[in-house]
Amino acid sequence: MAAESVSLFTAIGLSEQKARETLKNEALSALLRDAVLQAQAVLGPTLDKVTGTLLYNVATRLKDPKRMGFLVGYITAKKISTDLQLNAALDYVKSHPLDPISTADFEKECGVGVTVTPEEIEEAVEAVISKYKAQLQLERYHFNMGLLMGEARSKLKWADGKIIKNEVDLQVLHLLGPKTDADLEKKSKVPKQRVETEKKAELVENGEVKLQTASLMEQLRGEALKFHKPGENYKTEGYVVTPNTMNLMKKHLEITGGQVRTRFPPEPNGILHIGHAKAINFNFGYAKANNGICFLRYDDTNPEKEEEKYFTAIRDMVEWLGYQPYAVTHASDNFDQLYEWAVELIKRGHAYACHQKVDEIKGHNPPPSPWRDRPIEESLLLFEGMKKGKYAEGEVTLRMKLVMEDGKMDPVAYRIKYTPHHRTGDKWCIYPTYDYTHCLCDSIEHISHSLCTKEFQARRSSYFWLCNALDVYCPVQWEYGRLNLTYTVVSKRKIIKLVETGAVRDWDDPRLFTLTALRRRGFPPEAINNFCARVGVTVAQTTMEPHLLEACVRDVLNETAPRVMAVLEPLKVTITNFPAAEVLEVSVPNFPADESKGFHKVPFSSSIFIEQSDFREVMEKGYKRLTPDQPVGLRHSGYVISVQHVVKDATGKVTELEVTCAKSDASTKPKAFIHWVSNPLPCEVRLYERLFLHKNPEDPSEVPGGFLSDLNPQSMQTIHNALVDQSVKNAKVLDKFQFERLGYFSVDPDSTEGKMVFNRTVTLKEDPGKV
């Protein structure tokens, strides 16, 4: 049977290894086998690669196997022939889990039979290029051509992307002509005159200047995302319209004035991480881009795991990223109303008290509750008893009568927890669940767009069901893809393990990708926001490499971190013919590429320190720095030094160089200029590498021993005796600098008056050894 299945799967284009991996998942392999056999019955034993890929995708991504035959029929009939159409088809069947499929509606949503003519593609591309014509002519081939593709693609949903790209390339060539030498040069890092739409717009909020990028705002505008307009919830696919929907919508518009309303709803039981940065940008950014408001709402329904430090840290991170909540609210603000609605839900026959244990209702296809049809009065008495503390934890729950999109039946609405709550104390011993609380809090706050990550898509039908079951205003849930990074873990449980085992110091250890850790390491908030914008606001889950985030960090710090000189491994140098009796002052530009940003003074004396790696006693081919036979220039000083004598200790280690100096303009130009310090400040420097050795430390196939076995022993190197020039002595915690030739560094909170501590944020250039 296994050999037959492998043969079947390789016939649709899977490699033998992939086919065998697929066989390990019994449910998936059974679905895929049925799909391939159904297709072969229509098309014959040989299937083309496109059909094979679509069959594999539908088997791996379809959550409801009852729809499998329906979708495979469309694939074999060649009515669904692209991944774009399949995505639309999967979204459609997921939003109609119980309804009979309307063929006409389904085909319209999936673009079945839609033909995009070459003339339509030409017209759409022409309109987009006309819109950006002035910017294109100014920037020429340095313009972001992806913007043209994106906008043309949004106008031509079902067109072939390759044909659109060819048309874009053709029309750009017609407008600009062939590339010149200037077009082929890399874009200058020095900010020059730019078109207004690419400038950072200064937005003044509460008296503070905030920087926001136009590109992110463009992506988040309602038209670009094709979200419903406020008050037009009922036009959304899958939205359930009741006899009272329009009346509730009218009241909603009276309260909100047609304003876009979003919310960022974290659980206050851990620190926010890089994935939350996308959620913050999406929720707050979408509201801002559409002149709306965004609430920061704590989902504080699990008192066992909530602590004050998490409430504070979450708000701190939201504001650090540049967003100001319209209001800070809590799910617990609504506990009284939520309880009253739960009673009403029972009275309407939509909820019941249940005695099944947690283990009995876990997983897929648990047995139906024998108490599902118990009398309403009995459930009301039991629910009242739960509230009064008559039952033990787990003895009774309140469950809702519905089947969710993933097949889960009757989710729990209330459970018993004898734990004091952070805000309500001992008032309650029953607490509502996410499935019950979330949509109702959205309704209370009149949220227009409830934005959440893809894993909550299975709860969309229950979201609509609960609001309608209680006959209250129903917002619309929209899902977007999570943002993940390789070489890290972000799970709260796993970070706690890292802290407990001493692998990291705390939640803000700079090797982690929590937002507090990134701030401590020196990542600017603008860089994180720019990274989220570059990733895009797509609905697909995205896994990115850390070096792409680091590139965004360099872009910001290159323009904002002043240059200073520091030496990590000092080697003393004595200038025997120093040209002055006293210490000289050297003027160093804060930004050498733009001297209008000012200068700072550093001392220059007969005793200086250079990097040990900038001197070699024996000359080697290609080495351009200091040797006994090769002088070097000292950056910014105007002097060149030449070695006269090498001082060594008893072991033969070089401990000091005696050199002479000469004015740069009176000497042959040296092959290199090195950094140095004189009369410096001692400091500690921490150099960071990836915390994990493998891309996916949580993947058992990649790391069989578990993520704790994958720790990189070289993830932090501490240099205790580094030296930095005196210009940084008044720097504050989190101030950022570029140490010339070494990288970007930030002042760590461990700094004391006697000794500063610096974290290396990123190197000057991406490490070529990184994959």
GROMACS .gro file of N, CA, C and O in nm, residues 299-340:
model
  168
  299ASP      N    1  -0.686   4.144   2.695
  299ASP     CA    2  -0.774   4.027   2.704
  299ASP      C    3  -0.743   3.955   2.836
  299ASP      O    4  -0.680   3.850   2.839
  300ASP      N    5  -0.790   4.015   2.946
  300ASP     CA    6  -0.752   3.968   3.080
  300ASP      C    7  -0.858   3.876   3.139
  300ASP      O    8  -0.922   3.907   3.240
  301THR      N    9  -0.877   3.760   3.076
  301THR     CA   10  -0.980   3.666   3.120
  301THR      C   11  -0.919   3.541   3.184
  301THR      O   12  -0.991   3.446   3.214
  302ASN      N   13  -0.787   3.539   3.203
  302ASN     CA   14  -0.722   3.423   3.265
  302ASN      C   15  -0.632   3.472   3.379
  302ASN      O   16  -0.512   3.493   3.361
  303PRO      N   17  -0.690   3.492   3.500
  303PRO     CA   18  -0.615   3.556   3.610
  303PRO      C   19  -0.495   3.476   3.657
  303PRO      O   20  -0.405   3.531   3.721
  304GLU      N   21  -0.487   3.346   3.623
  304GLU     CA   22  -0.376   3.264   3.672
  304GLU      C   23  -0.242   3.307   3.613
  304GLU      O   24  -0.138   3.286   3.673
  305LYS      N   25  -0.243   3.368   3.494
  305LYS     CA   26  -0.118   3.397   3.424
  305LYS      C   27  -0.089   3.546   3.408
  305LYS      O   28   0.009   3.584   3.345
  306GLU      N   29  -0.175   3.632   3.461
  306GLU     CA   30  -0.162   3.775   3.436
  306GLU      C   31  -0.085   3.845   3.548
  306GLU      O   32  -0.106   3.817   3.666
  307GLU      N   33   0.005   3.935   3.508
  307GLU     CA   34   0.083   4.012   3.605
  307GLU      C   35   0.089   4.158   3.564
  307GLU      O   36   0.086   4.190   3.445
  308GLU      N   37   0.104   4.245   3.663
  308GLU     CA   38   0.108   4.390   3.639
  308GLU      C   39   0.219   4.427   3.541
  308GLU      O   40   0.202   4.512   3.454
  309LYS      N   41   0.335   4.359   3.552
  309LYS     CA   42   0.449   4.396   3.467
  309LYS      C   43   0.416   4.378   3.319
  309LYS      O   44   0.468   4.449   3.234
  310TYR      N   45   0.328   4.282   3.287
  310TYR     CA   46   0.294   4.260   3.147
  310TYR      C   47   0.201   4.369   3.095
  310TYR      O   48   0.214   4.413   2.980
  311PHE      N   49   0.106   4.414   3.177
  311PHE     CA   50   0.018   4.524   3.136
  311PHE      C   51   0.104   4.647   3.101
  311PHE      O   52   0.085   4.711   2.998
  312THR      N   53   0.197   4.678   3.191
  312THR     CA   54   0.281   4.797   3.173
  312THR      C   55   0.371   4.784   3.050
  312THR      O   56   0.382   4.876   2.969
  313ALA      N   57   0.433   4.666   3.037
  313ALA     CA   58   0.529   4.646   2.926
  313ALA      C   59   0.459   4.649   2.791
  313ALA      O   60   0.514   4.701   2.693
  314ILE      N   61   0.338   4.598   2.784
  314ILE     CA   62   0.265   4.596   2.656
  314ILE      C   63   0.235   4.738   2.610
  314ILE      O   64   0.261   4.775   2.495
  315ARG      N   65   0.181   4.820   2.700
  315ARG     CA   66   0.150   4.958   2.661
  315ARG      C   67   0.280   5.033   2.625
  315ARG      O   68   0.283   5.112   2.529
  316ASP      N   69   0.384   5.007   2.702
  316ASP     CA   70   0.514   5.070   2.677
  316ASP      C   71   0.562   5.041   2.535
  316ASP      O   72   0.610   5.129   2.462
  317MET      N   73   0.548   4.915   2.491
  317MET     CA   74   0.594   4.876   2.358
  317MET      C   75   0.507   4.936   2.247
  317MET      O   76   0.558   4.976   2.142
  318VAL      N   77   0.377   4.942   2.269
  318VAL     CA   78   0.288   5.004   2.169
  318VAL      C   79   0.327   5.149   2.147
  318VAL      O   80   0.340   5.196   2.032
  319GLU      N   81   0.351   5.221   2.257
  319GLU     CA   82   0.387   5.362   2.246
  319GLU      C   83   0.529   5.380   2.191
  319GLU      O   84   0.557   5.475   2.119
  320TRP      N   85   0.618   5.286   2.226
  320TRP     CA   86   0.755   5.291   2.172
  320TRP      C   87   0.754   5.279   2.020
  320TRP      O   88   0.832   5.346   1.951
  321LEU      N   89   0.664   5.197   1.966
  321LEU     CA   90   0.654   5.183   1.820
  321LEU      C   91   0.588   5.304   1.754
  321LEU      O   92   0.578   5.310   1.632
  322GLY      N   93   0.543   5.399   1.836
  322GLY     CA   94   0.493   5.524   1.780
  322GLY      C   95   0.343   5.537   1.775
  322GLY      O   96   0.291   5.626   1.708
  323TYR      N   97   0.270   5.450   1.845
  323TYR     CA   98   0.124   5.453   1.839
  323TYR      C   99   0.065   5.491   1.975
  323TYR      O  100   0.112   5.446   2.080
  324GLN      N  101  -0.041   5.572   1.970
  324GLN     CA  102  -0.109   5.616   2.092
  324GLN      C  103  -0.250   5.560   2.091
  324GLN      O  104  -0.330   5.591   2.002
  325PRO      N  105  -0.285   5.472   2.186
  325PRO     CA  106  -0.421   5.416   2.187
  325PRO      C  107  -0.526   5.525   2.207
  325PRO      O  108  -0.505   5.621   2.282
  326TYR      N  109  -0.638   5.509   2.136
  326TYR     CA  110  -0.752   5.599   2.158
  326TYR      C  111  -0.799   5.585   2.302
  326TYR      O  112  -0.833   5.682   2.369
  327ALA      N  113  -0.802   5.461   2.351
  327ALA     CA  114  -0.838   5.432   2.489
  327ALA      C  115  -0.775   5.299   2.527
  327ALA      O  116  -0.753   5.213   2.442
  328VAL      N  117  -0.744   5.285   2.656
  328VAL     CA  118  -0.694   5.157   2.708
  328VAL      C  119  -0.809   5.090   2.783
  328VAL      O  120  -0.861   5.146   2.880
  329THR      N  121  -0.850   4.974   2.734
  329THR     CA  122  -0.964   4.905   2.794
  329THR      C  123  -0.923   4.763   2.833
  329THR      O  124  -0.814   4.717   2.801
  330HIS      N  125  -1.014   4.696   2.905
  330HIS     CA  126  -0.988   4.559   2.950
  330HIS      C  127  -1.114   4.476   2.926
  330HIS      O  128  -1.226   4.527   2.942
  331ALA      N  129  -1.097   4.351   2.892
  331ALA     CA  130  -1.212   4.261   2.882
  331ALA      C  131  -1.286   4.259   3.015
  331ALA      O  132  -1.410   4.251   3.019
  332SER      N  133  -1.210   4.270   3.124
  332SER     CA  134  -1.272   4.265   3.258
  332SER      C  135  -1.362   4.385   3.285
  332SER      O  136  -1.445   4.380   3.377
  333ASP      N  137  -1.348   4.494   3.208
  333ASP     CA  138  -1.441   4.607   3.222
  333ASP      C  139  -1.584   4.562   3.197
  333ASP      O  140  -1.679   4.624   3.245
  334ASN      N  141  -1.598   4.454   3.119
  334ASN     CA  142  -1.730   4.411   3.073
  334ASN      C  143  -1.780   4.283   3.140
  334ASN      O  144  -1.875   4.222   3.091
  335PHE      N  145  -1.715   4.241   3.251
  335PHE     CA  146  -1.754   4.114   3.313
  335PHE      C  147  -1.903   4.110   3.350
  335PHE      O  148  -1.968   4.006   3.333
  336ASP      N  149  -1.958   4.219   3.402
  336ASP     CA  150  -2.100   4.219   3.441
  336ASP      C  151  -2.190   4.199   3.318
  336ASP      O  152  -2.283   4.118   3.320
  337GLN      N  153  -2.161   4.275   3.212
  337GLN     CA  154  -2.241   4.265   3.091
  337GLN      C  155  -2.226   4.126   3.028
  337GLN      O  156  -2.325   4.066   2.982
  338LEU      N  157  -2.103   4.074   3.027
  338LEU     CA  158  -2.080   3.942   2.968
  338LEU      C  159  -2.157   3.834   3.044
  338LEU      O  160  -2.210   3.739   2.983
  339TYR      N  161  -2.165   3.848   3.177
  339TYR     CA  162  -2.240   3.750   3.257
  339TYR      C  163  -2.389   3.758   3.222
  339TYR      O  164  -2.455   3.655   3.204
  340GLU      N  165  -2.442   3.880   3.215
  340GLU     CA  166  -2.584   3.897   3.182
  340GLU      C  167  -2.615   3.836   3.045
  340GLU      O  168  -2.719   3.772   3.025
   0.00000   0.00000   0.00000
